[in-house]
mmCIF file of C-alpha atoms in Angstrom:
data_model
loop_
_atom_site.group_PDB
_atom_site.id
_atom_site.type_symbol
_atom_site.label_atom_id
_atom_site.label_comp_id
_atom_site.label_asym_id
_atom_site.label_seq_id
_atom_site.Cartn_x
_atom_site.Cartn_y
_atom_site.Cartn_z
ATOM 1 C CA ILE A 9 -93.971 -96.151 41.481
ATOM 2 C CA LEU A 10 -95.252 -95.654 44.669
ATOM 3 C CA SER A 11 -97.330 -99.031 44.382
ATOM 4 C CA TYR A 12 -99.235 -101.641 42.565
ATOM 5 C CA TYR A 13 -102.361 -102.729 42.423
ATOM 6 C CA HIS A 14 -102.561 -106.076 40.998
ATOM 7 C CA LEU A 15 -105.748 -106.502 38.575
ATOM 8 C CA THR A 16 -106.813 -109.541 36.739
ATOM 9 C CA LEU A 17 -109.442 -109.144 33.890
ATOM 10 C CA TYR A 18 -111.688 -112.038 32.161
ATOM 11 C CA TRP A 19 -112.691 -111.329 28.815
ATOM 12 C CA ARG A 20 -114.939 -113.610 26.852
ATOM 13 C CA ALA A 21 -115.717 -112.940 22.893
ATOM 14 C CA ALA A 22 -119.432 -113.465 22.556
ATOM 15 C CA ALA A 23 -118.317 -113.742 18.470
ATOM 16 C CA ARG A 24 -115.401 -113.859 16.522
ATOM 17 C CA LEU A 25 -113.803 -110.384 16.611
ATOM 18 C CA GLN A 26 -112.389 -108.784 13.381
ATOM 19 C CA ASP A 27 -110.132 -105.588 15.206
ATOM 20 C CA ASP A 28 -106.820 -106.091 16.682
ATOM 21 C CA LEU A 29 -108.300 -104.078 20.190
ATOM 22 C CA GLU A 30 -106.053 -103.279 23.180
ATOM 23 C CA VAL A 31 -106.792 -102.643 27.283
ATOM 24 C CA ARG A 32 -106.569 -99.263 28.291
ATOM 25 C CA LEU A 33 -106.610 -98.904 31.941
ATOM 26 C CA ARG A 34 -107.050 -95.158 33.883
ATOM 27 C CA LEU A 35 -107.493 -93.619 37.316
ATOM 28 C CA VAL A 36 -109.975 -90.642 37.430
ATOM 29 C CA ASP A 37 -109.489 -88.352 40.223
ATOM 30 C CA GLU A 38 -112.795 -87.206 41.983
ATOM 31 C CA ALA A 39 -112.791 -83.685 39.723
ATOM 32 C CA GLY A 40 -113.652 -86.047 36.348
ATOM 33 C CA ARG A 41 -110.417 -85.845 35.072
ATOM 34 C CA ALA A 42 -107.655 -88.840 34.007
ATOM 35 C CA ALA A 43 -105.068 -88.579 36.284
ATOM 36 C CA TRP A 44 -103.174 -91.524 34.801
ATOM 37 C CA ALA A 45 -103.278 -93.542 31.909
ATOM 38 C CA SER A 46 -102.209 -96.667 30.627
ATOM 39 C CA ILE A 47 -100.481 -97.054 27.017
ATOM 40 C CA GLY A 48 -102.703 -99.308 25.909
ATOM 41 C CA THR A 49 -101.690 -103.166 24.898
ATOM 42 C CA ARG A 50 -102.879 -106.037 23.566
ATOM 43 C CA PRO A 51 -104.122 -108.639 26.407
ATOM 44 C CA VAL A 52 -102.522 -111.457 28.257
ATOM 45 C CA ARG A 53 -99.048 -108.916 28.236
ATOM 46 C CA GLY A 54 -99.663 -108.705 24.767
ATOM 47 C CA GLN A 55 -99.196 -112.178 23.925
ATOM 48 C CA TYR A 56 -103.067 -112.668 22.702
ATOM 49 C CA PRO A 57 -104.601 -110.544 20.250
ATOM 50 C CA THR A 58 -108.268 -110.164 20.364
ATOM 51 C CA ASN A 59 -108.730 -111.314 17.019
ATOM 52 C CA ALA A 60 -107.583 -114.913 17.948
ATOM 53 C CA TRP A 61 -110.078 -115.285 20.517
ATOM 54 C CA PRO A 62 -112.358 -118.412 19.719
ATOM 55 C CA GLU A 63 -115.730 -117.670 20.182
ATOM 56 C CA GLY A 64 -116.973 -117.909 23.688
ATOM 57 C CA THR A 65 -113.442 -118.605 25.438
ATOM 58 C CA VAL A 66 -112.657 -117.249 28.957
ATOM 59 C CA VAL A 67 -109.275 -115.011 28.623
ATOM 60 C CA ALA A 68 -107.585 -113.967 32.025
ATOM 61 C CA ASP A 69 -105.719 -111.027 31.636
ATOM 62 C CA TYR A 70 -103.155 -109.682 34.369
ATOM 63 C CA HIS A 71 -102.245 -106.107 34.528
ATOM 64 C CA ASP A 72 -99.779 -104.586 37.358
ATOM 65 C CA VAL A 73 -101.523 -101.240 37.895
ATOM 66 C CA PRO A 74 -98.695 -98.541 38.862
ATOM 67 C CA LEU A 75 -99.566 -96.210 41.614
ATOM 68 C CA PRO A 76 -97.287 -93.291 40.536
ATOM 69 C CA ALA A 77 -95.889 -91.625 43.910
ATOM 70 C CA TRP A 78 -96.822 -87.941 42.096
ATOM 71 C CA LEU A 79 -100.223 -88.913 42.066
ATOM 72 C CA PRO A 80 -102.255 -86.299 44.893
ATOM 73 C CA CYS A 81 -103.952 -88.282 47.809
ATOM 74 C CA GLY A 82 -107.579 -88.524 46.978
ATOM 75 C CA GLU A 83 -110.377 -91.395 45.838
ATOM 76 C CA TYR A 84 -109.959 -92.310 42.348
ATOM 77 C CA GLU A 85 -111.749 -94.433 40.306
ATOM 78 C CA LEU A 86 -110.218 -97.006 37.664
ATOM 79 C CA GLU A 87 -111.470 -97.978 34.654
ATOM 80 C CA VAL A 88 -111.203 -100.022 31.897
ATOM 81 C CA GLY A 89 -111.527 -99.521 28.013
ATOM 82 C CA LEU A 90 -111.174 -101.977 24.686
ATOM 83 C CA PHE A 91 -109.892 -99.469 22.014
ATOM 84 C CA PRO A 92 -108.661 -100.457 18.568
ATOM 85 C CA ARG A 93 -104.625 -99.690 18.306
ATOM 86 C CA PHE A 94 -103.951 -96.065 17.973
ATOM 87 C CA SER A 95 -107.365 -94.959 18.413
ATOM 88 C CA ASP A 96 -109.368 -92.833 20.382
ATOM 89 C CA THR A 97 -112.834 -94.153 19.801
ATOM 90 C CA GLY A 98 -113.410 -97.645 22.174
ATOM 91 C CA LEU A 99 -115.998 -99.935 22.270
ATOM 92 C CA LYS A 100 -119.108 -98.656 24.095
ATOM 93 C CA THR A 101 -120.263 -100.272 27.007
ATOM 94 C CA GLY A 102 -123.262 -101.921 27.217
ATOM 95 C CA ASP A 103 -126.228 -99.290 26.533
ATOM 96 C CA GLU A 104 -123.678 -96.482 28.054
ATOM 97 C CA ALA A 105 -122.121 -93.847 25.657
ATOM 98 C CA THR A 106 -119.076 -94.051 26.897
ATOM 99 C CA ALA A 107 -116.407 -96.484 26.326
ATOM 100 C CA TRP A 108 -114.917 -96.765 29.979
ATOM 101 C CA LEU A 109 -116.064 -99.078 32.794
ATOM 102 C CA THR A 110 -115.537 -98.453 36.259
ATOM 103 C CA LEU A 111 -113.923 -101.134 37.954
ATOM 104 C CA ASP A 112 -112.963 -100.221 41.567
ATOM 105 C CA THR A 113 -112.435 -97.085 43.550
ATOM 106 C CA LEU A 114 -109.362 -96.387 44.989
ATOM 107 C CA GLU A 115 -108.079 -94.754 47.915
ATOM 108 C CA ILE A 116 -104.300 -92.929 47.303
ATOM 109 C CA GLU A 117 -102.854 -91.765 50.722
ATOM 110 C CA PRO A 118 -99.784 -90.303 51.752
ATOM 111 C CA PRO A 119 -96.554 -92.232 51.749
ATOM 112 C CA SER A 120 -95.637 -93.312 55.570
ATOM 113 C CA GLY A 121 -91.878 -92.674 54.892
ATOM 114 C CA PRO A 122 -89.693 -90.052 52.225
ATOM 115 C CA LEU A 123 -89.688 -91.146 48.691
ATOM 116 C CA PRO A 124 -86.180 -92.227 47.014
ATOM 117 C CA PRO A 125 -84.875 -89.209 45.645
ATOM 118 C CA LEU A 126 -85.160 -88.093 41.991
ATOM 119 C CA PRO A 127 -82.076 -88.646 39.421
ATOM 120 C CA GLN A 128 -81.136 -84.614 39.776
ATOM 121 C CA GLU A 129 -81.150 -82.913 43.625
ATOM 122 C CA ARG A 130 -82.171 -79.141 43.775
ATOM 123 C CA ARG A 131 -82.579 -77.558 47.381
ATOM 124 C CA TYR A 132 -84.538 -74.582 46.441
ATOM 125 C CA ALA A 133 -86.247 -72.983 49.816
ATOM 126 C CA PHE A 134 -89.375 -71.137 49.976
ATOM 127 C CA VAL A 135 -90.596 -68.447 52.439
ATOM 128 C CA GLY A 136 -93.504 -70.471 52.731
ATOM 129 C CA GLY A 137 -91.456 -73.753 54.282
ATOM 130 C CA ALA A 138 -91.466 -75.728 50.916
ATOM 131 C CA TRP A 139 -88.677 -76.873 49.801
ATOM 132 C CA LEU A 140 -87.862 -78.175 46.062
ATOM 133 C CA THR A 141 -85.506 -81.174 46.696
ATOM 134 C CA GLY A 142 -84.888 -82.622 42.788
ATOM 135 C CA TYR A 143 -86.186 -83.123 39.614
ATOM 136 C CA ASP A 144 -86.248 -85.462 36.267
ATOM 137 C CA LEU A 145 -86.868 -83.911 32.698
ATOM 138 C CA ALA A 146 -85.585 -84.666 29.047
ATOM 139 C CA GLY A 147 -82.264 -82.298 28.446
ATOM 140 C CA GLU A 148 -83.897 -81.807 24.827
ATOM 141 C CA ALA A 149 -87.128 -81.410 23.376
ATOM 142 C CA SER A 150 -88.899 -80.793 19.651
ATOM 143 C CA ALA A 151 -90.165 -77.341 19.499
ATOM 144 C CA GLY A 152 -93.950 -77.312 20.100
ATOM 145 C CA THR A 153 -94.424 -80.917 21.760
ATOM 146 C CA PRO A 154 -95.442 -82.036 25.176
ATOM 147 C CA PHE A 155 -92.740 -82.125 27.868
ATOM 148 C CA ALA A 156 -92.973 -84.104 31.156
ATOM 149 C CA VAL A 157 -91.287 -82.442 34.209
ATOM 150 C CA ASP A 158 -91.340 -84.626 37.714
ATOM 151 C CA LEU A 159 -90.513 -82.836 40.763
ATOM 152 C CA SER A 160 -89.936 -83.512 44.555
ATOM 153 C CA TRP A 161 -90.687 -81.613 47.483
ATOM 154 C CA ARG A 162 -90.459 -81.544 51.183
ATOM 155 C CA GLY A 163 -92.503 -79.483 53.286
ATOM 156 C CA VAL A 164 -95.400 -78.321 51.235
ATOM 157 C CA GLU A 165 -97.862 -77.749 54.471
ATOM 158 C CA THR A 166 -100.633 -75.862 52.041
ATOM 159 C CA ASP A 167 -101.743 -75.893 48.853
ATOM 160 C CA GLU A 168 -99.912 -74.437 46.087
ATOM 161 C CA GLN A 169 -99.353 -73.352 42.741
ATOM 162 C CA VAL A 170 -96.317 -74.576 40.707
ATOM 163 C CA CYS A 171 -95.220 -72.100 37.668
ATOM 164 C CA LEU A 172 -92.914 -73.105 35.265
ATOM 165 C CA ALA A 173 -91.630 -70.864 32.959
ATOM 166 C CA TRP A 174 -89.479 -71.170 29.870
ATOM 167 C CA ALA A 175 -86.488 -68.607 29.397
ATOM 168 C CA ASP A 176 -84.445 -67.959 26.110
ATOM 169 C CA ALA A 177 -80.923 -67.611 25.880
ATOM 170 C CA GLN A 178 -81.137 -63.934 26.922
ATOM 171 C CA GLY A 179 -82.804 -64.696 29.845
ATOM 172 C CA ARG A 180 -85.980 -63.290 28.648
ATOM 173 C CA GLU A 181 -89.246 -65.383 29.961
ATOM 174 C CA VAL A 182 -90.839 -66.383 26.671
ATOM 175 C CA GLU A 183 -93.862 -68.946 28.081
ATOM 176 C CA ALA A 184 -95.150 -69.622 31.795
ATOM 177 C CA THR A 185 -97.453 -72.651 32.923
ATOM 178 C CA VAL A 186 -98.970 -72.501 36.248
ATOM 179 C CA PHE A 187 -100.086 -76.120 38.013
ATOM 180 C CA PRO A 188 -101.644 -77.103 41.150
ATOM 181 C CA LEU A 189 -99.769 -78.462 44.056
ATOM 182 C CA THR A 190 -101.497 -80.189 47.015
ATOM 183 C CA ALA A 191 -100.419 -79.692 50.729
ATOM 184 C CA GLY A 192 -98.554 -82.983 51.819
ATOM 185 C CA ALA A 193 -97.278 -83.913 48.224
ATOM 186 C CA GLN A 194 -93.766 -85.503 48.012
ATOM 187 C CA ARG A 195 -93.782 -85.933 44.248
ATOM 188 C CA SER A 196 -95.621 -84.163 41.433
ATOM 189 C CA ARG A 197 -95.515 -84.330 37.539
ATOM 190 C CA HIS A 198 -96.533 -81.375 35.229
ATOM 191 C CA LEU A 199 -96.931 -81.574 31.452
ATOM 192 C CA VAL A 200 -95.543 -78.517 29.736
ATOM 193 C CA THR A 201 -95.283 -77.651 25.505
ATOM 194 C CA ALA A 202 -91.658 -76.890 24.353
ATOM 195 C CA PRO A 203 -91.503 -73.292 22.875
ATOM 196 C CA GLN A 204 -91.817 -73.127 19.467
ATOM 197 C CA ALA A 205 -88.805 -71.322 18.908
ATOM 198 C CA PRO A 206 -85.473 -73.649 18.163
ATOM 199 C CA GLY A 207 -82.480 -73.078 20.594
ATOM 200 C CA GLY A 208 -80.735 -73.141 24.620
ATOM 201 C CA TYR A 209 -83.453 -72.582 27.141
ATOM 202 C CA THR A 210 -83.515 -72.562 31.008
ATOM 203 C CA LEU A 211 -86.722 -74.147 32.605
ATOM 204 C CA ARG A 212 -87.408 -72.479 35.734
ATOM 205 C CA VAL A 213 -89.560 -73.273 38.813
ATOM 206 C CA GLY A 214 -91.408 -71.165 40.988
ATOM 207 C CA LEU A 215 -94.306 -71.284 43.819
ATOM 208 C CA VAL A 216 -96.641 -68.510 42.819
ATOM 209 C CA GLY A 217 -96.933 -65.827 45.137
ATOM 210 C CA GLU A 218 -93.657 -67.170 47.164
ATOM 211 C CA ALA A 219 -90.225 -65.783 47.003
ATOM 212 C CA ALA A 220 -87.528 -68.503 46.644
ATOM 213 C CA ARG A 221 -83.637 -68.771 47.702
ATOM 214 C CA CYS A 222 -81.777 -70.751 45.138
ATOM 215 C CA ASP A 223 -78.706 -71.189 47.243
ATOM 216 C CA TRP A 224 -77.534 -70.777 50.605
ATOM 217 C CA LEU A 225 -76.610 -67.193 50.503
ATOM 218 C CA ALA A 226 -78.202 -66.104 47.322
ATOM 219 C CA PRO A 227 -80.502 -63.350 47.385
ATOM 220 C CA MET A 228 -84.556 -64.110 47.261
ATOM 221 C CA THR A 229 -86.490 -64.607 44.013
ATOM 222 C CA ASP A 230 -89.388 -65.095 42.323
ATOM 223 C CA GLU A 231 -88.079 -68.112 40.439
ATOM 224 C CA CYS A 232 -85.037 -70.471 40.353
ATOM 225 C CA PRO A 233 -83.166 -72.201 37.177
ATOM 226 C CA LEU A 234 -84.066 -75.912 36.789
ATOM 227 C CA ALA A 235 -82.199 -77.057 33.961
ATOM 228 C CA ALA A 236 -81.274 -76.544 30.543
ATOM 229 C CA VAL A 237 -83.176 -78.021 27.740
ATOM 230 C CA GLU A 238 -81.644 -77.899 24.047
ATOM 231 C CA VAL A 239 -85.325 -77.380 21.516
ATOM 232 C CA SER A 240 -84.589 -78.781 18.558
ATOM 233 C CA PRO A 241 -86.397 -77.322 15.165
ATOM 234 C CA ALA A 242 -87.615 -81.312 14.235
ATOM 235 C CA PRO A 243 -87.880 -84.331 15.606
ATOM 236 C CA GLU A 244 -84.416 -85.955 15.445
ATOM 237 C CA GLY A 245 -83.496 -89.678 14.447
ATOM 238 C CA LEU A 246 -85.871 -92.169 13.478
ATOM 239 C CA ALA A 247 -87.885 -93.219 16.563
ATOM 240 C CA ASN A 248 -88.641 -91.492 19.746
ATOM 241 C CA PHE A 249 -89.263 -94.033 22.703
ATOM 242 C CA ALA A 250 -91.443 -92.449 25.547
ATOM 243 C CA ASP A 251 -89.352 -89.348 25.665
ATOM 244 C CA LEU A 252 -86.721 -91.542 27.084
ATOM 245 C CA VAL A 253 -84.918 -92.810 24.212
ATOM 246 C CA ILE A 254 -84.032 -91.468 20.372
ATOM 247 C CA LEU A 255 -83.624 -94.161 18.338
ATOM 248 C CA LEU A 256 -80.990 -92.161 15.769
ATOM 249 C CA GLU A 257 -80.210 -94.467 13.124
ATOM 250 C CA ALA A 258 -80.460 -98.088 12.049
ATOM 251 C CA GLU A 259 -78.715 -100.107 9.379
ATOM 252 C CA VAL A 260 -79.889 -103.636 8.510
ATOM 253 C CA GLY A 261 -76.827 -105.624 7.007
ATOM 254 C CA ARG A 262 -78.695 -107.929 4.465
ATOM 255 C CA VAL A 263 -80.391 -107.224 1.315
ATOM 256 C CA ASN A 264 -81.105 -111.123 0.774
ATOM 257 C CA ALA A 265 -80.485 -114.019 3.130
ATOM 258 C CA GLN A 266 -81.817 -117.488 3.404
ATOM 259 C CA PRO A 267 -83.889 -119.412 6.014
ATOM 260 C CA GLY A 268 -81.310 -119.968 8.581
ATOM 261 C CA GLU A 269 -79.043 -117.420 8.220
ATOM 262 C CA ILE A 270 -77.952 -114.557 10.424
ATOM 263 C CA VAL A 271 -79.360 -111.162 9.810
ATOM 264 C CA PRO A 272 -76.858 -108.446 11.129
ATOM 265 C CA VAL A 273 -78.648 -105.539 12.585
ATOM 266 C CA THR A 274 -76.779 -102.257 13.953
ATOM 267 C CA LEU A 275 -79.011 -99.419 16.168
ATOM 268 C CA ARG A 276 -77.682 -96.099 17.404
ATOM 269 C CA TRP A 277 -79.550 -94.774 20.290
ATOM 270 C CA ARG A 278 -79.479 -91.677 22.471
ATOM 271 C CA ALA A 279 -80.690 -91.423 25.646
ATOM 272 C CA LEU A 280 -83.339 -88.378 26.796
ATOM 273 C CA ARG A 281 -83.337 -88.783 30.167
ATOM 274 C CA THR A 282 -82.007 -90.729 33.166
ATOM 275 C CA MET A 283 -83.956 -94.202 33.372
ATOM 276 C CA GLY A 284 -84.109 -96.082 36.765
ATOM 277 C CA GLU A 285 -85.281 -99.637 34.902
ATOM 278 C CA ASP A 286 -82.926 -101.345 32.894
ATOM 279 C CA TYR A 287 -84.979 -102.407 29.114
ATOM 280 C CA THR A 288 -84.859 -105.018 27.113
ATOM 281 C CA ALA A 289 -83.968 -104.150 23.115
ATOM 282 C CA PHE A 290 -85.658 -106.545 20.822
ATOM 283 C CA VAL A 291 -85.029 -106.956 16.971
ATOM 284 C CA GLN A 292 -88.091 -109.060 15.124
ATOM 285 C CA LEU A 293 -87.731 -110.181 11.431
ATOM 286 C CA ILE A 294 -91.645 -110.424 10.081
ATOM 287 C CA GLY A 295 -92.423 -112.516 6.888
ATOM 288 C CA PRO A 296 -94.801 -111.950 4.011
ATOM 289 C CA ASP A 297 -97.055 -113.649 6.336
ATOM 290 C CA GLY A 298 -97.100 -111.513 9.004
ATOM 291 C CA ARG A 299 -95.481 -113.820 11.465
ATOM 292 C CA LEU A 300 -92.386 -113.642 13.719
ATOM 293 C CA HIS A 301 -89.228 -115.597 11.713
ATOM 294 C CA GLY A 302 -86.360 -114.240 13.903
ATOM 295 C CA GLN A 303 -85.997 -112.165 16.960
ATOM 296 C CA VAL A 304 -83.350 -111.591 19.850
ATOM 297 C CA ASP A 305 -84.175 -110.129 22.913
ATOM 298 C CA THR A 306 -81.206 -108.630 24.895
ATOM 299 C CA TRP A 307 -79.835 -105.513 27.063
ATOM 300 C CA PRO A 308 -77.931 -103.187 24.957
ATOM 301 C CA VAL A 309 -74.472 -103.651 23.889
ATOM 302 C CA GLN A 310 -74.558 -107.393 24.047
ATOM 303 C CA GLY A 311 -76.208 -107.191 27.361
ATOM 304 C CA THR A 312 -72.957 -105.099 29.035
ATOM 305 C CA ARG A 313 -74.568 -101.736 28.876
ATOM 306 C CA PRO A 314 -78.118 -101.616 30.760
ATOM 307 C CA THR A 315 -80.328 -98.717 30.424
ATOM 308 C CA SER A 316 -80.482 -97.328 34.077
ATOM 309 C CA GLY A 317 -76.687 -96.516 33.538
ATOM 310 C CA TRP A 318 -77.169 -94.466 30.689
ATOM 311 C CA THR A 319 -76.705 -90.504 30.969
ATOM 312 C CA PRO A 320 -78.522 -87.685 29.399
ATOM 313 C CA GLY A 321 -77.318 -87.161 25.797
ATOM 314 C CA GLU A 322 -75.379 -90.375 25.952
ATOM 315 C CA GLU A 323 -75.320 -91.995 22.618
ATOM 316 C CA LEU A 324 -74.763 -96.023 21.932
ATOM 317 C CA SER A 325 -74.382 -98.560 19.007
ATOM 318 C CA ASP A 326 -75.973 -101.377 19.479
ATOM 319 C CA SER A 327 -75.247 -104.489 17.517
ATOM 320 C CA HIS A 328 -77.400 -107.741 17.036
ATOM 321 C CA GLU A 329 -77.518 -110.755 14.962
ATOM 322 C CA VAL A 330 -80.793 -112.374 13.922
ATOM 323 C CA GLN A 331 -81.392 -115.768 13.230
ATOM 324 C CA LEU A 332 -83.961 -116.415 10.344
ATOM 325 C CA THR A 333 -85.788 -119.242 11.367
ATOM 326 C CA SER A 334 -85.152 -122.749 8.820
ATOM 327 C CA ASP A 335 -88.440 -122.628 7.485
ATOM 328 C CA ALA A 336 -88.732 -118.820 6.922
ATOM 329 C CA PRO A 337 -91.179 -118.430 3.216
ATOM 330 C CA PRO A 338 -89.648 -116.399 0.614
ATOM 331 C CA GLY A 339 -90.792 -112.871 -0.029
ATOM 332 C CA ARG A 340 -90.022 -109.627 1.372
ATOM 333 C CA TYR A 341 -89.211 -109.213 5.560
ATOM 334 C CA GLN A 342 -89.685 -106.307 7.552
ATOM 335 C CA VAL A 343 -87.305 -105.787 10.497
ATOM 336 C CA ARG A 344 -88.732 -104.177 13.600
ATOM 337 C CA ALA A 345 -86.877 -102.740 16.601
ATOM 338 C CA GLY A 346 -88.202 -101.593 20.025
ATOM 339 C CA LEU A 347 -87.489 -101.818 24.082
ATOM 340 C CA TYR A 348 -89.724 -103.314 26.674
ATOM 341 C CA LEU A 349 -89.469 -103.808 30.587
ATOM 342 C CA LEU A 350 -89.089 -107.671 30.687
ATOM 343 C CA ALA A 351 -90.518 -107.149 34.314
ATOM 344 C CA THR A 352 -94.147 -106.349 32.650
ATOM 345 C CA MET A 353 -93.371 -107.305 29.368
ATOM 346 C CA GLN A 354 -94.550 -103.843 28.813
ATOM 347 C CA ARG A 355 -93.345 -102.212 25.733
ATOM 348 C CA LEU A 356 -92.144 -98.460 25.182
ATOM 349 C CA GLN A 357 -94.565 -96.679 22.924
ATOM 350 C CA VAL A 358 -92.950 -94.527 20.111
ATOM 351 C CA VAL A 359 -94.370 -91.079 20.178
ATOM 352 C CA GLY A 360 -95.412 -88.565 17.600
ATOM 353 C CA ILE A 361 -94.540 -84.996 17.646
ATOM 354 C CA ASP A 362 -97.740 -84.476 19.048
ATOM 355 C CA GLY A 363 -96.774 -86.539 22.253
ATOM 356 C CA ARG A 364 -99.069 -89.317 20.979
ATOM 357 C CA PRO A 365 -98.591 -93.007 20.942
ATOM 358 C CA VAL A 366 -98.185 -94.244 17.398
ATOM 359 C CA GLY A 367 -96.733 -97.519 17.837
ATOM 360 C CA ASP A 368 -94.897 -99.990 20.135
ATOM 361 C CA SER A 369 -92.152 -100.449 17.844
ATOM 362 C CA PHE A 370 -90.238 -99.299 14.508
ATOM 363 C CA VAL A 371 -89.905 -100.500 11.467
ATOM 364 C CA ILE A 372 -86.226 -99.971 10.477
ATOM 365 C CA GLY A 373 -85.892 -101.141 7.237
ATOM 366 C CA GLU A 374 -86.445 -104.728 5.027
ATOM 367 C CA PHE A 375 -84.400 -107.719 3.257
ATOM 368 C CA SER A 376 -85.439 -110.536 0.945
ATOM 369 C CA VAL A 377 -85.632 -114.306 1.191
ATOM 370 C CA GLY A 378 -85.246 -116.546 -1.023
ATOM 371 C CA GLY A 379 -83.509 -114.114 -3.913
ATOM 372 C CA GLN A 380 -86.289 -111.849 -4.218
#
């Protein structure tokens, strides 16, 4: 993240709302394309659902809008919309036919100095003077799903075109996509699609029309190997959290429990990529009344394994003991798990096989209270 834009929205419900709406923000470039979009959250950092707003009450709703380092320089419009959860049909803004309201115009300028390096370093030199200096991507993907690639650059003096190509285990190119790269870019993000056939692949990178030297004494070539990616036939595990972490397995250690008792829960995680943030794991006990009747929040493995130290492909067993509240009503309970960033209270979204968010937590099991 290059910096943040600090925003407070003030909402007022003209009438009681029945829908549980979420706030979505986006940055729209000069060509009218959404260059960045938030994942969508309930107002007030997820703490004040719209269907709980009293009529006429003003609700202050603060947001940190990240300005990613990979955003090309230029002018952007900051827009806001209110959407039912997991729907693309938002509330219309007055008499307009759009669900988006423009709040401000932002000018993204070049960074004043060098940016921190990406987790994986590279030193690929192109004949036009540009250098690829690093990358960040997941080491595995599901066949046919979107796949984000972050690249870092030095010496990009003119507008270029980046080519990202998939090569199979025999070195044959099976798919390639070209993306624009603006002059002066130090970062770029590109969304490619994983191949349809499972197997081991190499993702290769090049600049269209420019030869590259992939190593100090290597001959010039059109593309350089970026990273090995294992493409699986179907999504593994129970849930994919933002293409950062997969919840592989989960176990709820009680079939029945009484108010005030401990419900043991074991989660098994796998890291998909290097993470620069320390995410908090949460486990919630949701009663038959839809209310929260027990929760734990902690860094994984009793706080001893912060996610910033996980390596791609690493698997961890993460045990939690969740105490039921003393007034927990009888009935069937859901156990939900997820991850969030404490600094912003923003949860990682669970994404489906098409790369679209389907939730911000995952139901890992059930149990009964009161002998039912």
